[in-house]
Short mmCIF file of C-alpha atoms in Angstrom, two decimals:
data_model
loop_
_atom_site.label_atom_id
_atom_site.label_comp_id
_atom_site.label_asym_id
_atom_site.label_seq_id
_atom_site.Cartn_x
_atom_site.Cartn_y
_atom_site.Cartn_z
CA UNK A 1 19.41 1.31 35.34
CA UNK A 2 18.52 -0.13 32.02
CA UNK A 3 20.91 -1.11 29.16
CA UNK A 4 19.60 1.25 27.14
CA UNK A 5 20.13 3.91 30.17
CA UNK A 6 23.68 3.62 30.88
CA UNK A 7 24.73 3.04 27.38
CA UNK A 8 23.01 6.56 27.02
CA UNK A 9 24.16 7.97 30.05
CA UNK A 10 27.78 6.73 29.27
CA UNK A 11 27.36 8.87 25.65
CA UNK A 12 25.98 11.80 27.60
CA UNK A 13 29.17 11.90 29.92
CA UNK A 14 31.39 11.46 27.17
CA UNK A 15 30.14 13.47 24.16
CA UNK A 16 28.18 16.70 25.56
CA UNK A 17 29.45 18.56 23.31
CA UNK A 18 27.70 16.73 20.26
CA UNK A 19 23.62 17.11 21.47
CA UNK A 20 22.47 16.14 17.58
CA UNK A 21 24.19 13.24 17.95
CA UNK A 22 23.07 12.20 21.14
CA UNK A 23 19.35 12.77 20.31
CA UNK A 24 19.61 10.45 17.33
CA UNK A 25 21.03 8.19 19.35
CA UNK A 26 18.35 8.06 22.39
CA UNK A 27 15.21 8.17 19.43
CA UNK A 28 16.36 4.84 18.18
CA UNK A 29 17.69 3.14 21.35
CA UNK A 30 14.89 4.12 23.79
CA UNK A 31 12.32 2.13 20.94
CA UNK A 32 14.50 -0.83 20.99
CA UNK A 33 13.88 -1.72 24.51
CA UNK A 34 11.28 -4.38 23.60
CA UNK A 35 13.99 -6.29 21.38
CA UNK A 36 16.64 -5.99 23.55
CA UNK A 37 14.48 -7.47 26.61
CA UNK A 38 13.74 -10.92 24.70
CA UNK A 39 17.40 -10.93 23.24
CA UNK A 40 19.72 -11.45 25.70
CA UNK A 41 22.50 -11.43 23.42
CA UNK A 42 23.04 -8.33 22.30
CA UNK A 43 23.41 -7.00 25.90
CA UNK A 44 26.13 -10.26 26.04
CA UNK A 45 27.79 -8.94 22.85
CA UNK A 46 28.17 -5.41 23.74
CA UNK A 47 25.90 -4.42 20.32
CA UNK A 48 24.85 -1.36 21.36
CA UNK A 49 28.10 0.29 22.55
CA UNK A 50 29.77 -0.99 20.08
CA UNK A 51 26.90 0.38 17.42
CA UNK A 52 26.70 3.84 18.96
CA UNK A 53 31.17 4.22 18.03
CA UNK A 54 31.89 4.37 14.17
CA UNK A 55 34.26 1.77 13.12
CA UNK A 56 36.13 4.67 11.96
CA UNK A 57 36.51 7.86 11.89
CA UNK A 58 38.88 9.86 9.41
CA UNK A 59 39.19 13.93 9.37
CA UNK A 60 41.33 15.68 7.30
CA UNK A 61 42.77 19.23 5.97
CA UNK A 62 41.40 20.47 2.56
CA UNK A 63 43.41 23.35 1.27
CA UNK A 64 42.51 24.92 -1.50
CA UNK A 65 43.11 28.58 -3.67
CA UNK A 66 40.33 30.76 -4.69
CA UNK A 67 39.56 32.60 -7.42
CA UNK A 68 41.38 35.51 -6.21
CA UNK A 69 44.58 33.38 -5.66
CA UNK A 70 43.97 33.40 -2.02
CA UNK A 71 44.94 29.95 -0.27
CA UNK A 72 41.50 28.88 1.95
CA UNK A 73 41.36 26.29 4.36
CA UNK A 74 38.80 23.73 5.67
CA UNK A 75 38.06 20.54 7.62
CA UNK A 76 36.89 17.29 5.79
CA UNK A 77 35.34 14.09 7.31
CA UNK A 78 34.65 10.76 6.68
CA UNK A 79 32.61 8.40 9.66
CA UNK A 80 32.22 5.00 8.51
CA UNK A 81 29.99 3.75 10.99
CA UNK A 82 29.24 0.08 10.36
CA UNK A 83 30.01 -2.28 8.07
CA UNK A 84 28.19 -5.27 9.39
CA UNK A 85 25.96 -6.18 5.75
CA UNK A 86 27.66 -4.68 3.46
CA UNK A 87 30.70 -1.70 2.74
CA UNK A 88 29.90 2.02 3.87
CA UNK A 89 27.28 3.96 2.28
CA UNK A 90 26.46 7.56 2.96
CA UNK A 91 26.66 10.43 1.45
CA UNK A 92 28.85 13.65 1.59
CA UNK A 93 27.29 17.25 2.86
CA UNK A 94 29.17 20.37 2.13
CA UNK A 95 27.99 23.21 4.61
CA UNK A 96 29.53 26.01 7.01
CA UNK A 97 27.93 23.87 9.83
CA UNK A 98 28.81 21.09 9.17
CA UNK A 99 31.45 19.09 12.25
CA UNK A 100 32.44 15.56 13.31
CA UNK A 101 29.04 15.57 15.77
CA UNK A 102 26.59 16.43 12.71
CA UNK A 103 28.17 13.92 11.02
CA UNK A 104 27.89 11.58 13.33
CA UNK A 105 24.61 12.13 13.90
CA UNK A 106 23.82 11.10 10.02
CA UNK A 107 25.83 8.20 9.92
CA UNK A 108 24.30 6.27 13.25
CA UNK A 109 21.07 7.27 11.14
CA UNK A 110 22.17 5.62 7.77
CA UNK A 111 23.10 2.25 9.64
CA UNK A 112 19.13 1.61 9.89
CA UNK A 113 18.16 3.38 6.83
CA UNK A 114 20.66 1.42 4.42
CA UNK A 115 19.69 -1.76 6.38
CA UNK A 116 16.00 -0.87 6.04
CA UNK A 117 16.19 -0.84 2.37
CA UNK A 118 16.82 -4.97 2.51
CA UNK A 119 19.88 -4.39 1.23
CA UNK A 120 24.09 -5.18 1.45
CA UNK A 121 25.00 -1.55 2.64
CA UNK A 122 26.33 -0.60 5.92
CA UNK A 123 26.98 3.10 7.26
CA UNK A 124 28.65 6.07 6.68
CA UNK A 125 28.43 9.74 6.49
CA UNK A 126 31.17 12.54 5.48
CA UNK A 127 31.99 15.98 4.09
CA UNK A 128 33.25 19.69 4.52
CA UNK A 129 32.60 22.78 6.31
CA UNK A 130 32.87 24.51 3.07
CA UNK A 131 30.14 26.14 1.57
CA UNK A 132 29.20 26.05 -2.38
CA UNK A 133 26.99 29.06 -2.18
CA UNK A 134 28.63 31.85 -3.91
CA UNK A 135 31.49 29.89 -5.08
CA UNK A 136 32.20 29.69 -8.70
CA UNK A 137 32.30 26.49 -10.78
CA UNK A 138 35.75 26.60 -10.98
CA UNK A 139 36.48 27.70 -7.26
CA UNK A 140 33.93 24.43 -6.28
CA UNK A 141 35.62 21.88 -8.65
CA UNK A 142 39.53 22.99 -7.14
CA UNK A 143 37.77 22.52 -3.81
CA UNK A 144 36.07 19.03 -4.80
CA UNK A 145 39.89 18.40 -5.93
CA UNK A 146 41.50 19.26 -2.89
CA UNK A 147 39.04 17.18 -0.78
CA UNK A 148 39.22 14.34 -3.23
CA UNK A 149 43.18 14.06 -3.09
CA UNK A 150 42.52 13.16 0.99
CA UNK A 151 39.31 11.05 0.90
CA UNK A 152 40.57 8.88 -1.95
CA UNK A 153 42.36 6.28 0.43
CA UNK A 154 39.76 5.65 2.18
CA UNK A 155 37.22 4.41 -0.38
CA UNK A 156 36.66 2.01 -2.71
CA UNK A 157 33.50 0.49 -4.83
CA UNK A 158 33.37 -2.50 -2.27
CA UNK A 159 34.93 -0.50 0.88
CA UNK A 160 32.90 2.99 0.79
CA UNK A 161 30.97 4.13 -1.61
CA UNK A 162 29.75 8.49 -0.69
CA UNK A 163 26.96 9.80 -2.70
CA UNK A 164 25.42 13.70 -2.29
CA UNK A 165 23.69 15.45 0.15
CA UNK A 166 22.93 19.09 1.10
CA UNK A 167 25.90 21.05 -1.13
CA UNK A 168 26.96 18.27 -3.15
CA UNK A 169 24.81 17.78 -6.47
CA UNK A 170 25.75 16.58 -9.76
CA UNK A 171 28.25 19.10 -10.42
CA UNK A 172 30.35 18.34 -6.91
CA UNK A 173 29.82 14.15 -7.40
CA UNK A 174 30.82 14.79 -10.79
CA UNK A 175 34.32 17.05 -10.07
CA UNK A 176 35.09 14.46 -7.04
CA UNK A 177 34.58 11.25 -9.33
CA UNK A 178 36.95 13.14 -12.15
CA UNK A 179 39.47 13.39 -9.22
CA UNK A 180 38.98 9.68 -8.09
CA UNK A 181 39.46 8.45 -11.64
CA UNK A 182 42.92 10.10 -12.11
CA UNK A 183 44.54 9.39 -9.23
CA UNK A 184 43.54 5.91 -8.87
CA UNK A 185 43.15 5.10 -12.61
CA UNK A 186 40.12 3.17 -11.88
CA UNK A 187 37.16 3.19 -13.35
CA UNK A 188 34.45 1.95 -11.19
CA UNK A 189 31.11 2.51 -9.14
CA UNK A 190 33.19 4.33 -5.90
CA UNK A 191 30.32 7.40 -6.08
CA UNK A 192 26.38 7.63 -6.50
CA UNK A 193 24.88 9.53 -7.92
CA UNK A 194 27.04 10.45 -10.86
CA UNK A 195 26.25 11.68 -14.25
CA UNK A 196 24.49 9.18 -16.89
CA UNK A 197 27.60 10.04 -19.02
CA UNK A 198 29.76 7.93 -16.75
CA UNK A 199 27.97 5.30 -14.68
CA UNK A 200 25.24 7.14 -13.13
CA UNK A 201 21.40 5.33 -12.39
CA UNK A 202 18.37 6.84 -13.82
CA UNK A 203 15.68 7.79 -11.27
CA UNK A 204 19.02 8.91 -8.88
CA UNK A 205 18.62 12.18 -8.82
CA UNK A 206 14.61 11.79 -8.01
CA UNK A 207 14.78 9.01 -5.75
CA UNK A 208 14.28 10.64 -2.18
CA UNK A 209 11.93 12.99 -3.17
CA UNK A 210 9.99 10.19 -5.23
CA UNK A 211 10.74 7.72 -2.51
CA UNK A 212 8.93 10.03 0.19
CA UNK A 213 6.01 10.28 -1.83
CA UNK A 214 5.48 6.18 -2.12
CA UNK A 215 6.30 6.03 1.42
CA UNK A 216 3.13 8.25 2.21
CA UNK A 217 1.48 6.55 -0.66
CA UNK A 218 1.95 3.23 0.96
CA UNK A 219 1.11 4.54 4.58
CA UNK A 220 -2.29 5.81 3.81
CA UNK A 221 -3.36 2.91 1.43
CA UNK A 222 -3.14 0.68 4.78
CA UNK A 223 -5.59 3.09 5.72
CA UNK A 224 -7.85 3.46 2.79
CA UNK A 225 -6.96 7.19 2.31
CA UNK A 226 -5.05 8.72 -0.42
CA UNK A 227 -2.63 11.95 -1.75
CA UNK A 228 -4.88 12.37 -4.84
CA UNK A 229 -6.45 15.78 -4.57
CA UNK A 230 -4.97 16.90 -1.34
CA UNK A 231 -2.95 19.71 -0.49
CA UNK A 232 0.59 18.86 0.33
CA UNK A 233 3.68 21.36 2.00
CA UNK A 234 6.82 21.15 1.62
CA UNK A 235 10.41 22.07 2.88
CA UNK A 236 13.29 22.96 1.53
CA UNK A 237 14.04 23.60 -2.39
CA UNK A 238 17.13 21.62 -3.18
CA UNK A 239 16.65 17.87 -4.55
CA UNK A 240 14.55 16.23 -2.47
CA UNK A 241 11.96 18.89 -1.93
CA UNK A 242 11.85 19.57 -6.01
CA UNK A 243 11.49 15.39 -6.98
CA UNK A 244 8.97 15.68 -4.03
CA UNK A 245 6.77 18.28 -5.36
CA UNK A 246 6.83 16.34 -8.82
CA UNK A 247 5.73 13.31 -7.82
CA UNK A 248 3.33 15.17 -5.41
CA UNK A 249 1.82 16.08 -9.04
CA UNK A 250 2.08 12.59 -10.24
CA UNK A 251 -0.16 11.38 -8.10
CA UNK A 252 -2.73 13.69 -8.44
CA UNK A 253 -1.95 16.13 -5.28
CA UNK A 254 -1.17 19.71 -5.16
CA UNK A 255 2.18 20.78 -3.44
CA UNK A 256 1.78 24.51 -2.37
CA UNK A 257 5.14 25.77 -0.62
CA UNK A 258 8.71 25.21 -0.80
CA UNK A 259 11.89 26.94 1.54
CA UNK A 260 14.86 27.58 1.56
CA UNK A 261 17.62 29.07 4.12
CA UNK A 262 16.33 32.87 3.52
CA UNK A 263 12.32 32.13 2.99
CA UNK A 264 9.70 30.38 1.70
CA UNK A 265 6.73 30.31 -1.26
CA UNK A 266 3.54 29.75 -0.56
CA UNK A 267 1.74 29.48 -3.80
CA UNK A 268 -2.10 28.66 -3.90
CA UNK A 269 -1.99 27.28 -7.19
CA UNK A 270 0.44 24.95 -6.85
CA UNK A 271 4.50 25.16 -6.84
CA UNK A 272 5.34 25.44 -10.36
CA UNK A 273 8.34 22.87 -10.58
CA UNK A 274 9.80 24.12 -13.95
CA UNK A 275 10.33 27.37 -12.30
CA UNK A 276 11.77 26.28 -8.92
CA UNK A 277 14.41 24.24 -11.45
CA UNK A 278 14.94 27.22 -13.31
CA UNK A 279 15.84 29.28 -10.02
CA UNK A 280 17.50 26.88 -7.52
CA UNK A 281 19.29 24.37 -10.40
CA UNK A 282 20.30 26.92 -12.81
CA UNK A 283 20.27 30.57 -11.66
CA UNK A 284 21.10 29.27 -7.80
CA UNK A 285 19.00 31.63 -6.46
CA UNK A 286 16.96 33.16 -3.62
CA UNK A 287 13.62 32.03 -3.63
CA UNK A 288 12.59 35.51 -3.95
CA UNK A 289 13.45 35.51 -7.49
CA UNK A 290 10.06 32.64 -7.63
CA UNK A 291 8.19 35.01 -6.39
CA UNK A 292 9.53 37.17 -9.18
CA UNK A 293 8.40 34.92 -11.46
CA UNK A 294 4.98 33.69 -10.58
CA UNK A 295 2.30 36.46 -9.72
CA UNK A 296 0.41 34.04 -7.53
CA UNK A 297 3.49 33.28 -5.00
CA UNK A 298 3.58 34.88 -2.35
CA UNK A 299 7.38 34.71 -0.44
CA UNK A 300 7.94 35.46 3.13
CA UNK A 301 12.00 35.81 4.79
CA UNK A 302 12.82 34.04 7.81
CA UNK A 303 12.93 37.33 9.70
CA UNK A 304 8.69 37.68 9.07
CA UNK A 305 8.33 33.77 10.56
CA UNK A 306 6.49 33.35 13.38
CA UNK A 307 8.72 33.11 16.70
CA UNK A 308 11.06 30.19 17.33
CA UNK A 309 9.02 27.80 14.16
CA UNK A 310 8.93 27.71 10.62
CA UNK A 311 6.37 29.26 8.63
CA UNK A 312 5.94 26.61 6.12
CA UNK A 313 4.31 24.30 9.13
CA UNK A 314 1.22 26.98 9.13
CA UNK A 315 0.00 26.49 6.39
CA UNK A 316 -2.77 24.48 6.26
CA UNK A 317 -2.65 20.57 4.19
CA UNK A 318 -3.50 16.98 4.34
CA UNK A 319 -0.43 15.84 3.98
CA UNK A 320 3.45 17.51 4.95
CA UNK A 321 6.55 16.69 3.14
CA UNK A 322 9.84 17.92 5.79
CA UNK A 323 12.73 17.87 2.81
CA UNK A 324 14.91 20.75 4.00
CA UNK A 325 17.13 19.93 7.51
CA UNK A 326 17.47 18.02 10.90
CA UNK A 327 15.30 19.57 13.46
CA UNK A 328 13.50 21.73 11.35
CA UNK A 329 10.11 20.79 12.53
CA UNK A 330 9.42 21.56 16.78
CA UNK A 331 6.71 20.85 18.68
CA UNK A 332 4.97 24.20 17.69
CA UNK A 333 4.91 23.48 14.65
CA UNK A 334 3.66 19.73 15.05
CA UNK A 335 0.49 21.70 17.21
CA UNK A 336 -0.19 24.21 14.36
CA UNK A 337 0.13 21.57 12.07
CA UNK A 338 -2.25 18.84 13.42
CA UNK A 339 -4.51 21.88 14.75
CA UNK A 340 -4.65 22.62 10.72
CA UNK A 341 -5.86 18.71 10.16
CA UNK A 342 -2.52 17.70 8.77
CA UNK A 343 -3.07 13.86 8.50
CA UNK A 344 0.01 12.44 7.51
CA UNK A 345 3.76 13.18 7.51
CA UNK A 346 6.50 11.72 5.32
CA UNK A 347 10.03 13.03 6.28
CA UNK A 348 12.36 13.65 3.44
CA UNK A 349 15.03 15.61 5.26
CA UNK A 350 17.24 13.80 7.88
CA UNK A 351 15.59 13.69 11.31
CA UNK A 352 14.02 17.20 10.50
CA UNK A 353 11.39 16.58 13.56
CA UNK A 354 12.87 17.41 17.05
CA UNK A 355 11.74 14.13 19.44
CA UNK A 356 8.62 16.54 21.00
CA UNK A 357 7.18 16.72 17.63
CA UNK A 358 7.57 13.69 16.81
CA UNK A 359 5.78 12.27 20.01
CA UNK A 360 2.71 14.74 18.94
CA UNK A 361 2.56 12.83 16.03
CA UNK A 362 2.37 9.35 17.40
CA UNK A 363 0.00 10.52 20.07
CA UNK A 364 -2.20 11.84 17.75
CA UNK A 365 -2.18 8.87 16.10
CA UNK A 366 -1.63 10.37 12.30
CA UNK A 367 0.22 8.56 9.28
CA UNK A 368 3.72 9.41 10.24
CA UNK A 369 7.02 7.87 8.24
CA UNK A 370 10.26 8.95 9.87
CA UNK A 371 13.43 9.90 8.08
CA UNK A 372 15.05 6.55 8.49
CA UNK A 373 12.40 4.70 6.52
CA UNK A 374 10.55 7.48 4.54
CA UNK A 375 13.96 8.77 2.98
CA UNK A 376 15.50 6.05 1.92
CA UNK A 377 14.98 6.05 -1.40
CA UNK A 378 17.83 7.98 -2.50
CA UNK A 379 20.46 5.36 -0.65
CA UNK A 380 18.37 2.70 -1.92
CA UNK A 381 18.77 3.74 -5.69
CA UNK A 382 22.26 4.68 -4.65
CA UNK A 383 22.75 0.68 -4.04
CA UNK A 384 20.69 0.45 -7.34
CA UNK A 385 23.33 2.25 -9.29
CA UNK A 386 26.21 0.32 -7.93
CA UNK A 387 24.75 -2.95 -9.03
CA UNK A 388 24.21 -1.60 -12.89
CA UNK A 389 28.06 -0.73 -12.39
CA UNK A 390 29.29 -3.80 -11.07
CA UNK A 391 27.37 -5.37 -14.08
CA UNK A 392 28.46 -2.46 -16.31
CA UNK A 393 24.63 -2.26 -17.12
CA UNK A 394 22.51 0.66 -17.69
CA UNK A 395 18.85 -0.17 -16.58
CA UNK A 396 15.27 2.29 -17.74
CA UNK A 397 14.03 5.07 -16.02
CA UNK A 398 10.93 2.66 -15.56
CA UNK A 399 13.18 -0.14 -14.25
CA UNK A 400 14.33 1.79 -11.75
CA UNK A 401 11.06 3.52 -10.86
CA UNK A 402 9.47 0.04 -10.30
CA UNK A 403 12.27 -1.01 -8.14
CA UNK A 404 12.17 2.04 -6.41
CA UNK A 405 8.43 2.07 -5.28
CA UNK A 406 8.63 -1.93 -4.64
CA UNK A 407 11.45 -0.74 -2.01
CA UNK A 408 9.52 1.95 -0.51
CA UNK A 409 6.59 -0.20 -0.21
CA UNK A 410 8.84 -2.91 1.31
CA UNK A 411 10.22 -0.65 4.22
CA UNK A 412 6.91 0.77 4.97
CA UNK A 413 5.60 -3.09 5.44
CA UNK A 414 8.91 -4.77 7.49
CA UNK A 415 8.54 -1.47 9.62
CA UNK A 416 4.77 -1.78 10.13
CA UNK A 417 5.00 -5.41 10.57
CA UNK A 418 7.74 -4.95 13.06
CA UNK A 419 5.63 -2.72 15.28
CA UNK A 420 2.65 -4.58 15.37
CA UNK A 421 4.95 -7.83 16.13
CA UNK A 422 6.16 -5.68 19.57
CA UNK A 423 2.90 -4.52 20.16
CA UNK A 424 2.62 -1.18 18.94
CA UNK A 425 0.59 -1.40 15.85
CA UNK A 426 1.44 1.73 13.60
CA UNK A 427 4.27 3.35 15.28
CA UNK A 428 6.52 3.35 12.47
CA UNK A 429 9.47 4.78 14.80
CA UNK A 430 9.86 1.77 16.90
CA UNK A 431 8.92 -0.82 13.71
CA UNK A 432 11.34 1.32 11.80
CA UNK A 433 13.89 1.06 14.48
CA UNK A 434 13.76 -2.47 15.57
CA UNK A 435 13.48 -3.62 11.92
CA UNK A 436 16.50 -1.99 11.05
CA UNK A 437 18.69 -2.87 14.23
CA UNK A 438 18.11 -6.47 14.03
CA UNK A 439 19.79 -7.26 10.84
CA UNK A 440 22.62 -5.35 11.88
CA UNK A 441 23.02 -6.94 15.19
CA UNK A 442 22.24 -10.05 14.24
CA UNK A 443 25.35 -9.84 11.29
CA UNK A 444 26.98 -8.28 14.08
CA UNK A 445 26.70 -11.14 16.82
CA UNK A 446 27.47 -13.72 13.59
CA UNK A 447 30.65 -12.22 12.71
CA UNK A 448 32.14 -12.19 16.28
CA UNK A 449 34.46 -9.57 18.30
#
């Protein structure tokens, strides 16, 4: 049996009970066979079982009192993963599903991604089981409070530094940053993604949905092809799939569907971006109400999709944009999708392909940028706003922008670089993969047991 094998097998026996976790975990190490064979080492230095079990793991009671004056109750995490190159970096998710194994999942993830991005971030994933959807602003910033008053000992601006993810936006990063302030009395860069009235980056609040869009740019200029006048889907409707659909535009192509946990738009004309702001950033609604809105939309509820896939994946495009969720894309949908001449895919979302569809995309030989290196722009401009805090600077929107795309273009090369090196010219997985572990391991080996 292989290295990779038992360390697998060893997982399997031992966490079951976690199966997102373990299929992140056998997508990276299965590609990292070809490194591990001519590096003796890491087998030597234990590197992958010691990669595959956070350095840390911290879980925690939130308590909290609605607006009814009801006490309510929930379960906060923090996994800080690695910290080989550079303190924890990850951001926070508040959702009903998520659990220690989700969470998990993201933060074995964010190891390669942060180290992809070429630079001094390690690790890290966290949040809450609690659910911002129907809360009010004041029951959301008692929560962000509550959850605060735990987390706080366990970051710091050069320790662990959380941004967002799916339930925490500006308002949430903003309430837990208040929280962090008082009781610490420290002012300093210990969250991303805040607002630009206290130390947040331009370009943050774009930069995965912008980032995904360079990524795609860069993969089909190595192939002479390009977005501009091609018709583009795209998941979800929270921040990513909005800054994705905008610079969709930017470039000249025509995003045509969004989704969200209840439905989805397809709109011929083209997904109006003021008006998916105006419902999902300021009314926080269905995206029903679009459909309200815009007489060419047409919306259709999860209950009308097609049986076990997603209906956004059947509609037919050049290019497809997953923003929304981790295995939101099967191997159905991969079929329909490359039956419908889809000729690239840039992943937005956190491993939103299941491992079947994303082996029909590297058979079939298509552009295809997984989440590790297509999303990172929103951790990369993450690192981007600690560095104008540490210098208590405050760089342009352009500044950022530039640094931004330079990134994106920068992953997209190590990564293709990397598979071509190991003999698999294009497969942006294993490049991806390899490219990332290396730097880690290597900083690993260096710093000893």
């Amino acid at each position: 049996m292989s290295y990779v094998q038992r360390v697998i097998s060893n997982l399997q026996d031992r966490y079951a009970y976690e199966p997102v976790f373990l299929q992140a975990v056998q997508e990276v190490l299965h590609s990292l066979q070809p490194v591990l064979d001519k590096n003796p080492q890491y087998e030597r230095f234990k590197i992958l079982e010691r990669l595959v079990e956070p350095e840390r793991t911290v879980s925690f009671r939130v308590q909290w009192v609605d607006d009814n004056g009801q006490v309510q109750v929930n379960k906060g995490f923090r996994i800080q993963y690695n910290s080989a190159i550079g303190p924890y970096k990850g951001g926070l998710r508040f959702h009903p599903s998520v659990n220690q194994g989700i969470l998990k999942f993201l933060g074995f993830e964010q190891i390669f991604k942060n180290s992809l991005t070429g630079l001094a971030i390690g690790g890290a994933k966290g949040g809450a089981d609690f659910d911002p959807k129907g809360k009010s602003d004041m029951e959301v910033m008692r929560f962000c409070q509550a959850f605060m008053s735990e987390l706080f000992h366990h970051i710091g601006a050069t320790v662990d530094v959380p941004a967002g993810d799916i339930g925490v936006g500006g308002r949430e990063v903003s309430y837990l940053y208040g929280q962090y302030k008082r009781l610490t009395h420290s002012y300093e860069g210990v969250l991303t993604g805040k607002n630009l009235l206290f130390g947040g980056s331009l370009v943050r609040t774009e930069a995965t949905g912008y980032g995904a869009v360079y990524f795609a740019q860069s993969m089909l200029d190595a192939r002479g092809k390009s977005l501009e006048d091609r018709t583009c889907v795209v998941s979800g409707a929270g921040n990513v799939a909005i800054y994705c659909c905008e610079k969709l535009y930017q470039v000249g192509a025509k995003p045509v569907t969004v989704s969200d946990s209840r439905g989805m738009i397809h709109d011929p004309e083209g997904i109006k971006v003021d008006v998916l702001k105006q419902v999902k950033e300021i009314e926080r609604a269905s995206l029903s109400r679009y459909a309200e809105i815009v007489p060419s939309a047409v919306y259709t509820p999860v209950s009308s999709y097609p049986e076990g896939r997603n209906a956004v994946w059947s509609v037919p495009c050049f290019a497809a944009f997953p923003c929304a969720t981790q295995n939101e894309l099967n191997l159905e949908d991969a079929k329909v999708l490359l039956a419908n001449g889809c000729q690239c895919v840039a992943e937005g979302a956190n491993m939103p392909s299941t491992l079947d569809a994303m082996h029909a995309f590297l058979d079939a030989g298509i552009c295809y940028g997984p989440a590790k290196a297509a999303n990172a722009g929103g951790v990369a401009t993450s690192q981007l706003e600690m560095a104008q805090n540490a210098s208590m600077q405050s760089w342009s929107f352009d500044a950022v922008d530039n640094k931004l795309r330079q990134i994106m273009n920068n992953i997209f090369m190590s990564a293709a670089e990397t598979a071509a090196e190991f003999g698999v010219p294009g497969n942006l997985v294993v490049g991806a993969n390899i490219a990332g572990f290396c730097k880690v391991a290597d900083a690993m080996v260096a710093q000893g047991v």
